[in-house]
Amino acid sequence: MAETIMYIAASIAMIGVFTAMMRFIKGPTVADRAVALDCLTVISISLIVLVGLFAKR
């Protein structure tokens, strides 16, 4: 059960990475790109935490 929830969380995070990357690439203004970069940073940290949970460390 917990493993399934972690897979779902990882999938949602990867969707977030994809959408933030699209905004970073296509953002019409510098502010859009800055917000997308901030989102990518937060999502990357959460993915690092998920990897730690997967590895049980």
JSON list of N, CA and C in Angstrom, two decimals:
[
{"chain": "A", "resi": 1, "resn": "MET", "atom": "N", "xyz": [0.82, -1.20, 0.00]},
{"chain": "A", "resi": 1, "resn": "MET", "atom": "CA", "xyz": [0.00, 0.00, 0.00]},
{"chain": "A", "resi": 1, "resn": "MET", "atom": "C", "xyz": [0.86, 1.26, 0.00]},
{"chain": "A", "resi": 2, "resn": "ALA", "atom": "N", "xyz": [1.83, 1.32, 0.91]},
{"chain": "A", "resi": 2, "resn": "ALA", "atom": "CA", "xyz": [2.69, 2.50, 0.98]},
{"chain": "A", "resi": 2, "resn": "ALA", "atom": "C", "xyz": [3.54, 2.63, -0.28]},
{"chain": "A", "resi": 3, "resn": "GLU", "atom": "N", "xyz": [3.94, 1.49, -0.84]},
{"chain": "A", "resi": 3, "resn": "GLU", "atom": "CA", "xyz": [4.74, 1.53, -2.06]},
{"chain": "A", "resi": 3, "resn": "GLU", "atom": "C", "xyz": [3.93, 2.09, -3.22]},
{"chain": "A", "resi": 4, "resn": "THR", "atom": "N", "xyz": [2.67, 1.73, -3.29]},
{"chain": "A", "resi": 4, "resn": "THR", "atom": "CA", "xyz": [1.79, 2.25, -4.33]},
{"chain": "A", "resi": 4, "resn": "THR", "atom": "C", "xyz": [1.64, 3.76, -4.22]},
{"chain": "A", "resi": 5, "resn": "ILE", "atom": "N", "xyz": [1.50, 4.24, -2.99]},
{"chain": "A", "resi": 5, "resn": "ILE", "atom": "CA", "xyz": [1.37, 5.68, -2.77]},
{"chain": "A", "resi": 5, "resn": "ILE", "atom": "C", "xyz": [2.65, 6.40, -3.20]},
{"chain": "A", "resi": 6, "resn": "MET", "atom": "N", "xyz": [3.80, 5.79, -2.93]},
{"chain": "A", "resi": 6, "resn": "MET", "atom": "CA", "xyz": [5.07, 6.42, -3.35]},
{"chain": "A", "resi": 6, "resn": "MET", "atom": "C", "xyz": [5.18, 6.46, -4.86]},
{"chain": "A", "resi": 7, "resn": "TYR", "atom": "N", "xyz": [4.73, 5.41, -5.55]},
{"chain": "A", "resi": 7, "resn": "TYR", "atom": "CA", "xyz": [4.76, 5.42, -7.01]},
{"chain": "A", "resi": 7, "resn": "TYR", "atom": "C", "xyz": [3.82, 6.50, -7.57]},
{"chain": "A", "resi": 8, "resn": "ILE", "atom": "N", "xyz": [2.67, 6.65, -6.96]},
{"chain": "A", "resi": 8, "resn": "ILE", "atom": "CA", "xyz": [1.74, 7.69, -7.40]},
{"chain": "A", "resi": 8, "resn": "ILE", "atom": "C", "xyz": [2.34, 9.07, -7.17]},
{"chain": "A", "resi": 9, "resn": "ALA", "atom": "N", "xyz": [2.97, 9.27, -6.01]},
{"chain": "A", "resi": 9, "resn": "ALA", "atom": "CA", "xyz": [3.60, 10.57, -5.71]},
{"chain": "A", "resi": 9, "resn": "ALA", "atom": "C", "xyz": [4.72, 10.86, -6.69]},
{"chain": "A", "resi": 10, "resn": "ALA", "atom": "N", "xyz": [5.51, 9.84, -7.04]},
{"chain": "A", "resi": 10, "resn": "ALA", "atom": "CA", "xyz": [6.59, 10.04, -8.00]},
{"chain": "A", "resi": 10, "resn": "ALA", "atom": "C", "xyz": [6.03, 10.38, -9.38]},
{"chain": "A", "resi": 11, "resn": "SER", "atom": "N", "xyz": [4.94, 9.74, -9.76]},
{"chain": "A", "resi": 11, "resn": "SER", "atom": "CA", "xyz": [4.32, 10.04, -11.05]},
{"chain": "A", "resi": 11, "resn": "SER", "atom": "C", "xyz": [3.80, 11.47, -11.10]},
{"chain": "A", "resi": 12, "resn": "ILE", "atom": "N", "xyz": [3.16, 11.90, -10.03]},
{"chain": "A", "resi": 12, "resn": "ILE", "atom": "CA", "xyz": [2.64, 13.27, -9.97]},
{"chain": "A", "resi": 12, "resn": "ILE", "atom": "C", "xyz": [3.79, 14.27, -10.02]},
{"chain": "A", "resi": 13, "resn": "ALA", "atom": "N", "xyz": [4.88, 13.96, -9.32]},
{"chain": "A", "resi": 13, "resn": "ALA", "atom": "CA", "xyz": [6.04, 14.86, -9.33]},
{"chain": "A", "resi": 13, "resn": "ALA", "atom": "C", "xyz": [6.65, 14.94, -10.73]},
{"chain": "A", "resi": 14, "resn": "MET", "atom": "N", "xyz": [6.70, 13.82, -11.44]},
{"chain": "A", "resi": 14, "resn": "MET", "atom": "CA", "xyz": [7.25, 13.85, -12.80]},
{"chain": "A", "resi": 14, "resn": "MET", "atom": "C", "xyz": [6.35, 14.64, -13.75]},
{"chain": "A", "resi": 15, "resn": "ILE", "atom": "N", "xyz": [5.05, 14.57, -13.55]},
{"chain": "A", "resi": 15, "resn": "ILE", "atom": "CA", "xyz": [4.14, 15.41, -14.34]},
{"chain": "A", "resi": 15, "resn": "ILE", "atom": "C", "xyz": [4.41, 16.88, -14.04]},
{"chain": "A", "resi": 16, "resn": "GLY", "atom": "N", "xyz": [4.66, 17.19, -12.78]},
{"chain": "A", "resi": 16, "resn": "GLY", "atom": "CA", "xyz": [5.00, 18.56, -12.40]},
{"chain": "A", "resi": 16, "resn": "GLY", "atom": "C", "xyz": [6.30, 19.02, -13.03]},
{"chain": "A", "resi": 17, "resn": "VAL", "atom": "N", "xyz": [7.28, 18.13, -13.10]},
{"chain": "A", "resi": 17, "resn": "VAL", "atom": "CA", "xyz": [8.55, 18.47, -13.75]},
{"chain": "A", "resi": 17, "resn": "VAL", "atom": "C", "xyz": [8.31, 18.77, -15.23]},
{"chain": "A", "resi": 18, "resn": "PHE", "atom": "N", "xyz": [7.50, 17.94, -15.87]},
{"chain": "A", "resi": 18, "resn": "PHE", "atom": "CA", "xyz": [7.22, 18.15, -17.29]},
{"chain": "A", "resi": 18, "resn": "PHE", "atom": "C", "xyz": [6.53, 19.49, -17.54]},
{"chain": "A", "resi": 19, "resn": "THR", "atom": "N", "xyz": [5.52, 19.80, -16.74]},
{"chain": "A", "resi": 19, "resn": "THR", "atom": "CA", "xyz": [4.80, 21.06, -16.96]},
{"chain": "A", "resi": 19, "resn": "THR", "atom": "C", "xyz": [5.68, 22.27, -16.63]},
{"chain": "A", "resi": 20, "resn": "ALA", "atom": "N", "xyz": [6.51, 22.16, -15.60]},
{"chain": "A", "resi": 20, "resn": "ALA", "atom": "CA", "xyz": [7.40, 23.27, -15.26]},
{"chain": "A", "resi": 20, "resn": "ALA", "atom": "C", "xyz": [8.46, 23.46, -16.35]},
{"chain": "A", "resi": 21, "resn": "MET", "atom": "N", "xyz": [8.95, 22.37, -16.92]},
{"chain": "A", "resi": 21, "resn": "MET", "atom": "CA", "xyz": [9.93, 22.49, -18.00]},
{"chain": "A", "resi": 21, "resn": "MET", "atom": "C", "xyz": [9.30, 23.13, -19.23]},
{"chain": "A", "resi": 22, "resn": "MET", "atom": "N", "xyz": [8.06, 22.78, -19.52]},
{"chain": "A", "resi": 22, "resn": "MET", "atom": "CA", "xyz": [7.38, 23.41, -20.65]},
{"chain": "A", "resi": 22, "resn": "MET", "atom": "C", "xyz": [7.21, 24.91, -20.41]},
{"chain": "A", "resi": 23, "resn": "ARG", "atom": "N", "xyz": [6.88, 25.29, -19.19]},
{"chain": "A", "resi": 23, "resn": "ARG", "atom": "CA", "xyz": [6.74, 26.72, -18.88]},
{"chain": "A", "resi": 23, "resn": "ARG", "atom": "C", "xyz": [8.09, 27.41, -18.94]},
{"chain": "A", "resi": 24, "resn": "PHE", "atom": "N", "xyz": [9.14, 26.71, -18.52]},
{"chain": "A", "resi": 24, "resn": "PHE", "atom": "CA", "xyz": [10.48, 27.29, -18.56]},
{"chain": "A", "resi": 24, "resn": "PHE", "atom": "C", "xyz": [10.92, 27.52, -20.01]},
{"chain": "A", "resi": 25, "resn": "ILE", "atom": "N", "xyz": [10.60, 26.59, -20.88]},
{"chain": "A", "resi": 25, "resn": "ILE", "atom": "CA", "xyz": [11.00, 26.70, -22.28]},
{"chain": "A", "resi": 25, "resn": "ILE", "atom": "C", "xyz": [10.14, 27.71, -23.03]},
{"chain": "A", "resi": 26, "resn": "LYS", "atom": "N", "xyz": [8.82, 27.65, -22.84]},
{"chain": "A", "resi": 26, "resn": "LYS", "atom": "CA", "xyz": [7.90, 28.47, -23.62]},
{"chain": "A", "resi": 26, "resn": "LYS", "atom": "C", "xyz": [7.49, 29.77, -22.95]},
{"chain": "A", "resi": 27, "resn": "GLY", "atom": "N", "xyz": [7.92, 30.00, -21.72]},
{"chain": "A", "resi": 27, "resn": "GLY", "atom": "CA", "xyz": [7.49, 31.18, -20.97]},
{"chain": "A", "resi": 27, "resn": "GLY", "atom": "C", "xyz": [7.73, 32.46, -21.75]},
{"chain": "A", "resi": 28, "resn": "PRO", "atom": "N", "xyz": [6.69, 33.27, -21.93]},
{"chain": "A", "resi": 28, "resn": "PRO", "atom": "CA", "xyz": [6.88, 34.48, -22.73]},
{"chain": "A", "resi": 28, "resn": "PRO", "atom": "C", "xyz": [7.68, 35.56, -22.00]},
{"chain": "A", "resi": 29, "resn": "THR", "atom": "N", "xyz": [7.69, 35.53, -20.68]},
{"chain": "A", "resi": 29, "resn": "THR", "atom": "CA", "xyz": [8.42, 36.57, -19.95]},
{"chain": "A", "resi": 29, "resn": "THR", "atom": "C", "xyz": [9.47, 35.94, -19.05]},
{"chain": "A", "resi": 30, "resn": "VAL", "atom": "N", "xyz": [10.37, 36.77, -18.59]},
{"chain": "A", "resi": 30, "resn": "VAL", "atom": "CA", "xyz": [11.42, 36.31, -17.69]},
{"chain": "A", "resi": 30, "resn": "VAL", "atom": "C", "xyz": [10.81, 35.87, -16.36]},
{"chain": "A", "resi": 31, "resn": "ALA", "atom": "N", "xyz": [9.74, 36.54, -15.94]},
{"chain": "A", "resi": 31, "resn": "ALA", "atom": "CA", "xyz": [9.09, 36.18, -14.67]},
{"chain": "A", "resi": 31, "resn": "ALA", "atom": "C", "xyz": [8.52, 34.76, -14.74]},
{"chain": "A", "resi": 32, "resn": "ASP", "atom": "N", "xyz": [7.94, 34.39, -15.88]},
{"chain": "A", "resi": 32, "resn": "ASP", "atom": "CA", "xyz": [7.43, 33.02, -16.05]},
{"chain": "A", "resi": 32, "resn": "ASP", "atom": "C", "xyz": [8.55, 32.00, -15.92]},
{"chain": "A", "resi": 33, "resn": "ARG", "atom": "N", "xyz": [9.67, 32.31, -16.53]},
{"chain": "A", "resi": 33, "resn": "ARG", "atom": "CA", "xyz": [10.81, 31.40, -16.47]},
{"chain": "A", "resi": 33, "resn": "ARG", "atom": "C", "xyz": [11.37, 31.30, -15.05]},
{"chain": "A", "resi": 34, "resn": "ALA", "atom": "N", "xyz": [11.38, 32.41, -14.32]},
{"chain": "A", "resi": 34, "resn": "ALA", "atom": "CA", "xyz": [11.88, 32.40, -12.95]},
{"chain": "A", "resi": 34, "resn": "ALA", "atom": "C", "xyz": [10.98, 31.57, -12.04]},
{"chain": "A", "resi": 35, "resn": "VAL", "atom": "N", "xyz": [9.67, 31.70, -12.21]},
{"chain": "A", "resi": 35, "resn": "VAL", "atom": "CA", "xyz": [8.74, 30.91, -11.41]},
{"chain": "A", "resi": 35, "resn": "VAL", "atom": "C", "xyz": [8.86, 29.43, -11.77]},
{"chain": "A", "resi": 36, "resn": "ALA", "atom": "N", "xyz": [9.02, 29.12, -13.05]},
{"chain": "A", "resi": 36, "resn": "ALA", "atom": "CA", "xyz": [9.19, 27.73, -13.46]},
{"chain": "A", "resi": 36, "resn": "ALA", "atom": "C", "xyz": [10.47, 27.14, -12.88]},
{"chain": "A", "resi": 37, "resn": "LEU", "atom": "N", "xyz": [11.53, 27.91, -12.85]},
{"chain": "A", "resi": 37, "resn": "LEU", "atom": "CA", "xyz": [12.78, 27.43, -12.26]},
{"chain": "A", "resi": 37, "resn": "LEU", "atom": "C", "xyz": [12.62, 27.18, -10.77]},
{"chain": "A", "resi": 38, "resn": "ASP", "atom": "N", "xyz": [11.89, 28.05, -10.09]},
{"chain": "A", "resi": 38, "resn": "ASP", "atom": "CA", "xyz": [11.61, 27.85, -8.67]},
{"chain": "A", "resi": 38, "resn": "ASP", "atom": "C", "xyz": [10.80, 26.58, -8.45]},
{"chain": "A", "resi": 39, "resn": "CYS", "atom": "N", "xyz": [9.80, 26.35, -9.29]},
{"chain": "A", "resi": 39, "resn": "CYS", "atom": "CA", "xyz": [9.01, 25.12, -9.20]},
{"chain": "A", "resi": 39, "resn": "CYS", "atom": "C", "xyz": [9.87, 23.89, -9.44]},
{"chain": "A", "resi": 40, "resn": "LEU", "atom": "N", "xyz": [10.76, 23.96, -10.42]},
{"chain": "A", "resi": 40, "resn": "LEU", "atom": "CA", "xyz": [11.65, 22.83, -10.68]},
{"chain": "A", "resi": 40, "resn": "LEU", "atom": "C", "xyz": [12.54, 22.54, -9.49]},
{"chain": "A", "resi": 41, "resn": "THR", "atom": "N", "xyz": [12.99, 23.57, -8.80]},
{"chain": "A", "resi": 41, "resn": "THR", "atom": "CA", "xyz": [13.82, 23.38, -7.62]},
{"chain": "A", "resi": 41, "resn": "THR", "atom": "C", "xyz": [13.05, 22.66, -6.52]},
{"chain": "A", "resi": 42, "resn": "VAL", "atom": "N", "xyz": [11.84, 23.10, -6.26]},
{"chain": "A", "resi": 42, "resn": "VAL", "atom": "CA", "xyz": [11.02, 22.47, -5.21]},
{"chain": "A", "resi": 42, "resn": "VAL", "atom": "C", "xyz": [10.68, 21.03, -5.57]},
{"chain": "A", "resi": 43, "resn": "ILE", "atom": "N", "xyz": [10.32, 20.79, -6.82]},
{"chain": "A", "resi": 43, "resn": "ILE", "atom": "CA", "xyz": [9.98, 19.44, -7.25]},
{"chain": "A", "resi": 43, "resn": "ILE", "atom": "C", "xyz": [11.20, 18.54, -7.19]},
{"chain": "A", "resi": 44, "resn": "SER", "atom": "N", "xyz": [12.37, 19.05, -7.55]},
{"chain": "A", "resi": 44, "resn": "SER", "atom": "CA", "xyz": [13.60, 18.25, -7.49]},
{"chain": "A", "resi": 44, "resn": "SER", "atom": "C", "xyz": [13.91, 17.84, -6.06]},
{"chain": "A", "resi": 45, "resn": "ILE", "atom": "N", "xyz": [13.72, 18.74, -5.12]},
{"chain": "A", "resi": 45, "resn": "ILE", "atom": "CA", "xyz": [13.96, 18.40, -3.72]},
{"chain": "A", "resi": 45, "resn": "ILE", "atom": "C", "xyz": [12.97, 17.32, -3.26]},
{"chain": "A", "resi": 46, "resn": "SER", "atom": "N", "xyz": [11.72, 17.44, -3.68]},
{"chain": "A", "resi": 46, "resn": "SER", "atom": "CA", "xyz": [10.74, 16.42, -3.29]},
{"chain": "A", "resi": 46, "resn": "SER", "atom": "C", "xyz": [11.06, 15.07, -3.93]},
{"chain": "A", "resi": 47, "resn": "LEU", "atom": "N", "xyz": [11.58, 15.08, -5.15]},
{"chain": "A", "resi": 47, "resn": "LEU", "atom": "CA", "xyz": [11.99, 13.82, -5.78]},
{"chain": "A", "resi": 47, "resn": "LEU", "atom": "C", "xyz": [13.18, 13.20, -5.06]},
{"chain": "A", "resi": 48, "resn": "ILE", "atom": "N", "xyz": [14.09, 14.01, -4.56]},
{"chain": "A", "resi": 48, "resn": "ILE", "atom": "CA", "xyz": [15.21, 13.49, -3.78]},
{"chain": "A", "resi": 48, "resn": "ILE", "atom": "C", "xyz": [14.70, 12.83, -2.51]},
{"chain": "A", "resi": 49, "resn": "VAL", "atom": "N", "xyz": [13.71, 13.44, -1.87]},
{"chain": "A", "resi": 49, "resn": "VAL", "atom": "CA", "xyz": [13.11, 12.85, -0.67]},
{"chain": "A", "resi": 49, "resn": "VAL", "atom": "C", "xyz": [12.42, 11.53, -1.02]},
{"chain": "A", "resi": 50, "resn": "LEU", "atom": "N", "xyz": [11.72, 11.48, -2.15]},
{"chain": "A", "resi": 50, "resn": "LEU", "atom": "CA", "xyz": [11.07, 10.23, -2.56]},
{"chain": "A", "resi": 50, "resn": "LEU", "atom": "C", "xyz": [12.09, 9.13, -2.85]},
{"chain": "A", "resi": 51, "resn": "VAL", "atom": "N", "xyz": [13.21, 9.48, -3.46]},
{"chain": "A", "resi": 51, "resn": "VAL", "atom": "CA", "xyz": [14.25, 8.48, -3.70]},
{"chain": "A", "resi": 51, "resn": "VAL", "atom": "C", "xyz": [14.78, 7.94, -2.37]},
{"chain": "A", "resi": 52, "resn": "GLY", "atom": "N", "xyz": [14.93, 8.83, -1.40]},
{"chain": "A", "resi": 52, "resn": "GLY", "atom": "CA", "xyz": [15.35, 8.39, -0.07]},
{"chain": "A", "resi": 52, "resn": "GLY", "atom": "C", "xyz": [14.33, 7.45, 0.56]},
{"chain": "A", "resi": 53, "resn": "LEU", "atom": "N", "xyz": [13.05, 7.73, 0.37]},
{"chain": "A", "resi": 53, "resn": "LEU", "atom": "CA", "xyz": [12.02, 6.83, 0.89]},
{"chain": "A", "resi": 53, "resn": "LEU", "atom": "C", "xyz": [12.02, 5.49, 0.18]},
{"chain": "A", "resi": 54, "resn": "PHE", "atom": "N", "xyz": [12.22, 5.51, -1.13]},
{"chain": "A", "resi": 54, "resn": "PHE", "atom": "CA", "xyz": [12.30, 4.26, -1.88]},
{"chain": "A", "resi": 54, "resn": "PHE", "atom": "C", "xyz": [13.47, 3.41, -1.40]},
{"chain": "A", "resi": 55, "resn": "ALA", "atom": "N", "xyz": [14.59, 4.06, -1.10]},
{"chain": "A", "resi": 55, "resn": "ALA", "atom": "CA", "xyz": [15.79, 3.34, -0.66]},
{"chain": "A", "resi": 55, "resn": "ALA", "atom": "C", "xyz": [15.74, 3.00, 0.83]},
{"chain": "A", "resi": 56, "resn": "LYS", "atom": "N", "xyz": [14.71, 3.48, 1.52]},
{"chain": "A", "resi": 56, "resn": "LYS", "atom": "CA", "xyz": [14.53, 3.24, 2.97]},
{"chain": "A", "resi": 56, "resn": "LYS", "atom": "C", "xyz": [15.71, 3.75, 3.77]},
{"chain": "A", "resi": 57, "resn": "ARG", "atom": "N", "xyz": [16.14, 4.96, 3.48]},
{"chain": "A", "resi": 57, "resn": "ARG", "atom": "CA", "xyz": [17.24, 5.58, 4.22]},
{"chain": "A", "resi": 57, "resn": "ARG", "atom": "C", "xyz": [16.77, 6.80, 4.94]}
]
